[in-house]
Coordinates of C-alpha atoms and ligand atoms in Angstrom, one line a residue:
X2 CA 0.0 0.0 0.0
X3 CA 1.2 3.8 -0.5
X4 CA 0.8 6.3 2.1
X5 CA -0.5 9.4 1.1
X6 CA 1.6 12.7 2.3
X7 CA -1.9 14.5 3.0
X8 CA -1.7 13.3 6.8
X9 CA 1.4 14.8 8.2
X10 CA 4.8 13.3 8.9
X11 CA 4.8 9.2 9.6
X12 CA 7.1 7.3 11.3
X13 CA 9.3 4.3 11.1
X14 CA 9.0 2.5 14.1
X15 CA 10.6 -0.5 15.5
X16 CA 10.7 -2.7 18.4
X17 CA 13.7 -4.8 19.1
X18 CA 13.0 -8.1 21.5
X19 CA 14.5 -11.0 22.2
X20 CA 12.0 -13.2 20.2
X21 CA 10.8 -11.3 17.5
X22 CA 11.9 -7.4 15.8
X23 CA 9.4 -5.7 14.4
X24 CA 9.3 -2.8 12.2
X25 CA 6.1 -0.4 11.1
X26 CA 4.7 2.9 9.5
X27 CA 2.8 4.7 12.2
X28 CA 0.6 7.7 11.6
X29 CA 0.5 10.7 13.1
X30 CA -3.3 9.6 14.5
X31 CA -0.8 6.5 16.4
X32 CA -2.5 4.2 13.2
X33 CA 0.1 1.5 12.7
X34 CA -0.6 0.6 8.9
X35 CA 2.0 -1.2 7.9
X36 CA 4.0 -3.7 10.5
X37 CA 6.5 -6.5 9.4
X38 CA 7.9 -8.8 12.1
X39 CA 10.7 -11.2 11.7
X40 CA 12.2 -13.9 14.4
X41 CA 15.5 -12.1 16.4
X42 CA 18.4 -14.1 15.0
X43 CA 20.0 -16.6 17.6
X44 CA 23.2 -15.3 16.4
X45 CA 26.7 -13.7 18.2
X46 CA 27.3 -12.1 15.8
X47 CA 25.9 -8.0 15.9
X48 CA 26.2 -7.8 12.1
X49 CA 24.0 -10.7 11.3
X50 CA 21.7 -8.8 13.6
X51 CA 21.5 -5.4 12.4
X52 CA 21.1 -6.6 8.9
X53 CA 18.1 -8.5 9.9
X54 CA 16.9 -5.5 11.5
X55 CA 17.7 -3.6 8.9
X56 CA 16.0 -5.4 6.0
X57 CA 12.6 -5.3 8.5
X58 CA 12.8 -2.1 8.1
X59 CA 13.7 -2.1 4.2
X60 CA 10.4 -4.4 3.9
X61 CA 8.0 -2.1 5.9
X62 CA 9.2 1.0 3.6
X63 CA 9.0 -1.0 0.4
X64 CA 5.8 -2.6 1.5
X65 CA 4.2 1.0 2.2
X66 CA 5.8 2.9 -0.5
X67 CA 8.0 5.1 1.4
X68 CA 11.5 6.1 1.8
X69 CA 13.5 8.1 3.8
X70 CA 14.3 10.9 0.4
X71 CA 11.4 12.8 1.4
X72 CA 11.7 14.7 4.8
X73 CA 8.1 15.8 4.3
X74 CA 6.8 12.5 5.0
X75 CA 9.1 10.5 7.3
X76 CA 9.6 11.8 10.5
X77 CA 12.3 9.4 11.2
X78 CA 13.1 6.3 13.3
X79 CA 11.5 5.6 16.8
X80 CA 13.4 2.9 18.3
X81 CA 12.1 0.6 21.4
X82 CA 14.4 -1.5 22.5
X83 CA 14.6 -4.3 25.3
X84 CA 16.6 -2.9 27.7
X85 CA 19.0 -2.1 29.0
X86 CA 20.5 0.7 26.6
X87 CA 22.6 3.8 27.1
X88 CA 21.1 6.9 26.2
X89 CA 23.8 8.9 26.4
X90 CA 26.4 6.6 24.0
X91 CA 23.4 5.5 21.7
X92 CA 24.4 1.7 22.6
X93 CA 21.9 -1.5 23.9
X94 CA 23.2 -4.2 25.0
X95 CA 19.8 -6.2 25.8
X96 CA 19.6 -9.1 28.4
X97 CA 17.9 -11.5 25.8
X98 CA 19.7 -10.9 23.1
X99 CA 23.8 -11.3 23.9
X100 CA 24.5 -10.9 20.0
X101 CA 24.5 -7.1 20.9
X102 CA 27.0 -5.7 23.9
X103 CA 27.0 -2.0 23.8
X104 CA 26.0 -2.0 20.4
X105 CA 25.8 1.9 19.2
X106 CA 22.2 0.9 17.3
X107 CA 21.7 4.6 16.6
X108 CA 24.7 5.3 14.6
X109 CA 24.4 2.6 12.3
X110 CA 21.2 3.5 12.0
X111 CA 21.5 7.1 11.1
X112 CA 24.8 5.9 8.7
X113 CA 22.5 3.6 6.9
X114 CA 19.2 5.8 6.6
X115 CA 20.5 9.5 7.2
X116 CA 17.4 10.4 9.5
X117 CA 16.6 11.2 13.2
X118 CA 16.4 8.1 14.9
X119 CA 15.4 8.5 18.5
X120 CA 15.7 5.6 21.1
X121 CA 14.1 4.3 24.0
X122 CA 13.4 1.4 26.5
X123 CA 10.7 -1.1 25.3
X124 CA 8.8 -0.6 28.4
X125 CA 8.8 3.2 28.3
X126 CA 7.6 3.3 24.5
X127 CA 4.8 1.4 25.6
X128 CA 4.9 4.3 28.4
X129 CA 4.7 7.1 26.0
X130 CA 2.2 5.0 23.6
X131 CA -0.4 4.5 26.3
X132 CA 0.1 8.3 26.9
X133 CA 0.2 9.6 23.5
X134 CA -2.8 7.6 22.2
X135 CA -4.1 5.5 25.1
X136 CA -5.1 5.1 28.8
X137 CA -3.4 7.6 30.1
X138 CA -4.0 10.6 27.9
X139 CA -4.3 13.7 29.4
X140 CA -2.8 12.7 32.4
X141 CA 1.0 14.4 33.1
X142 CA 2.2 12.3 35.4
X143 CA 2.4 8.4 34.6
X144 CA 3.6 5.3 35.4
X145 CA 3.4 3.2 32.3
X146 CA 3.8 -0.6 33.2
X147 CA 4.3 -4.1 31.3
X148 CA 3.4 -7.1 33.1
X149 CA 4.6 -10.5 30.6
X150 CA 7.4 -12.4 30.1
X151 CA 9.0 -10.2 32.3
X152 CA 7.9 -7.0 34.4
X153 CA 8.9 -3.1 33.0
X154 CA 7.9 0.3 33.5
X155 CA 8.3 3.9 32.1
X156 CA 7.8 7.3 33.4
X157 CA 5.7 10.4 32.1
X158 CA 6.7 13.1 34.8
X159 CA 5.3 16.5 34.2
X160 CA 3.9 15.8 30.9
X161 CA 7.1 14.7 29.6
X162 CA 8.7 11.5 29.2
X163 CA 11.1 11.4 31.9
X164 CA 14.2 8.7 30.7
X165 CA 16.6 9.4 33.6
X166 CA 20.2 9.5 33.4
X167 CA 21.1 6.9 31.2
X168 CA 17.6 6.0 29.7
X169 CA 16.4 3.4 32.1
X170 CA 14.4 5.6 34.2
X171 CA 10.7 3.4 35.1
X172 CA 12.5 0.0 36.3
X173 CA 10.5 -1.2 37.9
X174 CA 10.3 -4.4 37.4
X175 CA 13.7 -4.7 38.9
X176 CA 13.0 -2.9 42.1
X177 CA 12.9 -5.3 45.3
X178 CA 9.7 -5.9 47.0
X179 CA 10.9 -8.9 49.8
X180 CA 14.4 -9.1 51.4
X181 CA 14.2 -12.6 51.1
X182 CA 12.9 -13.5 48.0
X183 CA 13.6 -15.3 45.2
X184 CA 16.7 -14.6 43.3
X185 CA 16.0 -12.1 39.6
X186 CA 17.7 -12.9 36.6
X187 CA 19.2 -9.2 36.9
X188 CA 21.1 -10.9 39.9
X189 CA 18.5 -8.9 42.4
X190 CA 16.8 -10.4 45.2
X191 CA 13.3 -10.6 45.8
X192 CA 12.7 -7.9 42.5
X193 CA 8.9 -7.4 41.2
X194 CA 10.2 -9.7 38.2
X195 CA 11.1 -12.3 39.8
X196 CA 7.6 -12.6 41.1
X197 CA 5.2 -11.3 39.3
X198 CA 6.3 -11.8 35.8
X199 CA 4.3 -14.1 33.8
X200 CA 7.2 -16.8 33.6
X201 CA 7.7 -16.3 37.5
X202 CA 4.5 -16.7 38.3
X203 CA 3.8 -20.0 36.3
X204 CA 7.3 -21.1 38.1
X205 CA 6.2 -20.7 41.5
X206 CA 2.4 -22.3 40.6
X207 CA 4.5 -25.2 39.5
X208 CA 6.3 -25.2 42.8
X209 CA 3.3 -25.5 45.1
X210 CA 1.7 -28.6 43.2
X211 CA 0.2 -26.8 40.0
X212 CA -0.4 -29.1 36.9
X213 CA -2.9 -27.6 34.4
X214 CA -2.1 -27.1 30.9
X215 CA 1.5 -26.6 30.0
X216 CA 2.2 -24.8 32.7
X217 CA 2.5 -21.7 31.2
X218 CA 0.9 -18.2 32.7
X219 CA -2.3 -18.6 30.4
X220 CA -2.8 -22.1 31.5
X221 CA -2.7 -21.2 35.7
X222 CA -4.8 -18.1 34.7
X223 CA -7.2 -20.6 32.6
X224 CA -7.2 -22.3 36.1
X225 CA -7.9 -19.5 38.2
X226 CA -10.8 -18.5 36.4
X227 CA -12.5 -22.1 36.9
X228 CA -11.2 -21.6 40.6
X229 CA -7.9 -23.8 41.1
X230 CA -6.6 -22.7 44.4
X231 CA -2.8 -22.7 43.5
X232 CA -3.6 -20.5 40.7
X233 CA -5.9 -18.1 42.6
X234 CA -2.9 -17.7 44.8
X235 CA 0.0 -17.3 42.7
X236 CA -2.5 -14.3 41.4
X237 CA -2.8 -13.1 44.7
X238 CA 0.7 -13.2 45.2
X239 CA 1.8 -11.3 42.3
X240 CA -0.7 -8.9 42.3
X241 CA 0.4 -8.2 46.3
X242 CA 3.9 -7.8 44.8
X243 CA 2.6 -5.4 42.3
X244 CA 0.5 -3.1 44.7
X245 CA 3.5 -3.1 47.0
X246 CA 5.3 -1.7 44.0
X247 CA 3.4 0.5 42.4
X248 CA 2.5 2.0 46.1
X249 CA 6.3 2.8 46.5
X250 CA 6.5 4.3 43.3
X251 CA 3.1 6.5 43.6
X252 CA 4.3 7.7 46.7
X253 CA 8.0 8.6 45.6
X254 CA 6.6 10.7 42.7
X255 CA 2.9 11.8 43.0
X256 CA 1.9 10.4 40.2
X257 CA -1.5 10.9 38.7
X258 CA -2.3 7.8 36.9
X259 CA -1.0 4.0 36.6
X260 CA -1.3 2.2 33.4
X261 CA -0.7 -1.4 33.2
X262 CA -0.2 -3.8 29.9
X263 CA 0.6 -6.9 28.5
X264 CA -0.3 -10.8 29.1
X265 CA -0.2 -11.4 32.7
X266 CA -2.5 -8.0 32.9
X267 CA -4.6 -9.6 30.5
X268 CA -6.0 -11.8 32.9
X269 CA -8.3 -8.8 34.1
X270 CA -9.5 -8.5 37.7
X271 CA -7.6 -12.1 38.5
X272 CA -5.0 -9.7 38.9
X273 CA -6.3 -6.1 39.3
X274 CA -8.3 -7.1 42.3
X275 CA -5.3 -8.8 44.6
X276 CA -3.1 -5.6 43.5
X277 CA -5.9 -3.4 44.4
X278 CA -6.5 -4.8 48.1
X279 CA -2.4 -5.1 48.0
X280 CA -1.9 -1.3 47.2
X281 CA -4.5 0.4 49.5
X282 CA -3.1 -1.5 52.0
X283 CA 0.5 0.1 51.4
X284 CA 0.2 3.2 49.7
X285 CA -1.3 5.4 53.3
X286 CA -0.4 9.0 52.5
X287 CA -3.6 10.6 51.0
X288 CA -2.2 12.2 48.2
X289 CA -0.9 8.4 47.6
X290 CA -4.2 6.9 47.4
X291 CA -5.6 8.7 44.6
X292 CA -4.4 8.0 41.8
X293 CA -5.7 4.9 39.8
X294 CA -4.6 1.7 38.5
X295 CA -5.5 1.0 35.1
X296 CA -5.6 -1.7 32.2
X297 CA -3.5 -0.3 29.0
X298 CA -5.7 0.3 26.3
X299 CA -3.4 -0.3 22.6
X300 CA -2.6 -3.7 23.1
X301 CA 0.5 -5.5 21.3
X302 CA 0.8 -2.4 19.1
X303 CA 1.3 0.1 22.3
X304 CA 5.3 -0.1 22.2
X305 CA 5.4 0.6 18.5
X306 CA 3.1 3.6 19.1
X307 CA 5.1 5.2 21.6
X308 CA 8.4 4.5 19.4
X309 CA 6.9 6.6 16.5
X310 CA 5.4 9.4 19.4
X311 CA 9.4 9.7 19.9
X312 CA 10.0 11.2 16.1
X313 CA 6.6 12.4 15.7
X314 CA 5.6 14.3 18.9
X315 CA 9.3 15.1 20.3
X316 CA 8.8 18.2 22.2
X317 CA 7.0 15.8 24.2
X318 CA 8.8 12.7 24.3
X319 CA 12.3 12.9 22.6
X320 CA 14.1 11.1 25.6
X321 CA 17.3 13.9 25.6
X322 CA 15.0 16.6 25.9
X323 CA 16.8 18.7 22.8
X324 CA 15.1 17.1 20.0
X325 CA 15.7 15.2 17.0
X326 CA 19.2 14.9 16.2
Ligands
LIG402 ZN1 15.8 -8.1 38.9

């Protein structure tokens, strides 16, 4: 399909995981109309990478009938990346993928295409995309949280995106909530990952006798919601874990509004509830207990929305503040 230059500037946006990269045209309404996603090569090598980001990318401009010639139309390249990243250097060096060590993504990215190319956590596009375009529009200060595979975060603090020194500003995923919990994969004890994530969760379900399914965090929240008990629980637990959480963080920055997304916050109130109870309970200061907790609203899209918001809205939510460069 062609995109028609009547609508304002578009984006290239792209979202760099450990499973899958994925690579779209997103609108200046936050429309993602064109979106190509390819498997993250289980390779070492940070060439063999960037190439198969790169010819995402290539795809999703051929496949819209774009390029990067015509300043008019393409805003440039929002990147969300799984973190963590440096801001500062322009280098990521995600967890899950070890093919990349301080890789300086956004100069070869700018040498290959010549444009802006502005970067971000994974967890904060989905941030900015919830407040851009979703549930938390309007509101200036936001906490913008993922709850899957793993647990992440992002921070909207007086209306702006709010990246921190070196970009991983919102981690909260990897903040401790119990001195004597399990050990994270960051090395951490007792971090919010490590037991509320979805793969955490279905761990410890497994641990206390659960059996239904695969074993997976859809199949013990399939069992929750027909009543298992070790499912209901390992709910309750992580939801506890998340109200503790999100309490600490309300109360250390006055935030207006919570925003929470992906699979494990899928389940609904199986989750919501346990986390509500949990965070009443520790957030006491009034100011503390206003603000509410809320499902995202853009689904699996929401971090490719908020990677474009960084090109097209950057007095807003260019992470360095001084815009596109
Ligand atoms: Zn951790």
């Amino acid at each position: 399909m062609a995109v028609s230059s009547g609508t304002g500037q578009v984006a290239l946006a792209v979202d760099i995981g450990g499973t899958k990269f994925a690579a779209a045209i997103v609108t200046p309404d936050g429309e993602t109309v064109v979106t190509k996603r390819v498997s993250t090569p289980q390779s070492l090598d940070a060439d063999v990478l960037f190439e198969a980001l790169a010819s995402s990318i290539d795809a999703t401009l051929q496949a819209a009938g774009l390029s990067f010639t015509d300043p008019q139309l393409m805003a440039g390249i929002g990147v969300g990346t799984a973190a963590p990243l440096d801001l500062n250097a322009g280098t990521l060096s995600p967890v899950n993928i070890p093919g990349w060590r301080l890789f300086p993504l956004r100069d070869r990215l700018i040498a290959r295409y010549g444009v802006p190319v502005g970067m971000i956590g994974d967890a904060v596009a989905v941030a900015i995309g919830e407040h851009w375009k979703g549930a938390a529009r309007g509101n200036d200060n936001v906490l913008g949280m993922v709850v899957s595979t793993g647990v992440g975060g992002g921070l909207i603090l007086g209306g702006r995106v709010m990246p921190g020194a070196t970009g991983n500003a919102g981690h909260i995923g990897h903040a401790s909530v119990d001195p004597v919990g399990p050990v994270c994969v960051c090395g951490g004890i007792g971090c919010l990952e490590a037991i509320a994530s979805g793969l955490s969760l279905a761990a410890w379900a497994r641990s206390n006798g659960f059996t239904g399914g695969d074993g997976s965090a859809v199949a013990v929240a399939d069992a929750a919601a027909r009543g298992d008990e070790v499912a209901l629980a390992a709910f309750r637990r992580a939801g506890d874990a998340l109200g503790m959480a999100i309490a600490g963080a309300v109360t250390l920055l006055d935030l207006d509004l919570v925003v929470i997304g992906g699979g494990v916050a899928a389940a609904g109130a199986l989750l919501f509830e346990p986390l509500a109870t949990a965070y009443s309970r520790y957030a006491a200061l009034g100011f503390a207990t206003a603000p509410r907790v809320v499902p995202a609203t853009l689904g699996a899209d929401a971090g490719l929305i908020g990677a474009a918001a960084v090109v097209l809205a950057p007095d807003t939510y260019w992470p360095g503040g001084d815009g596109p460069r």
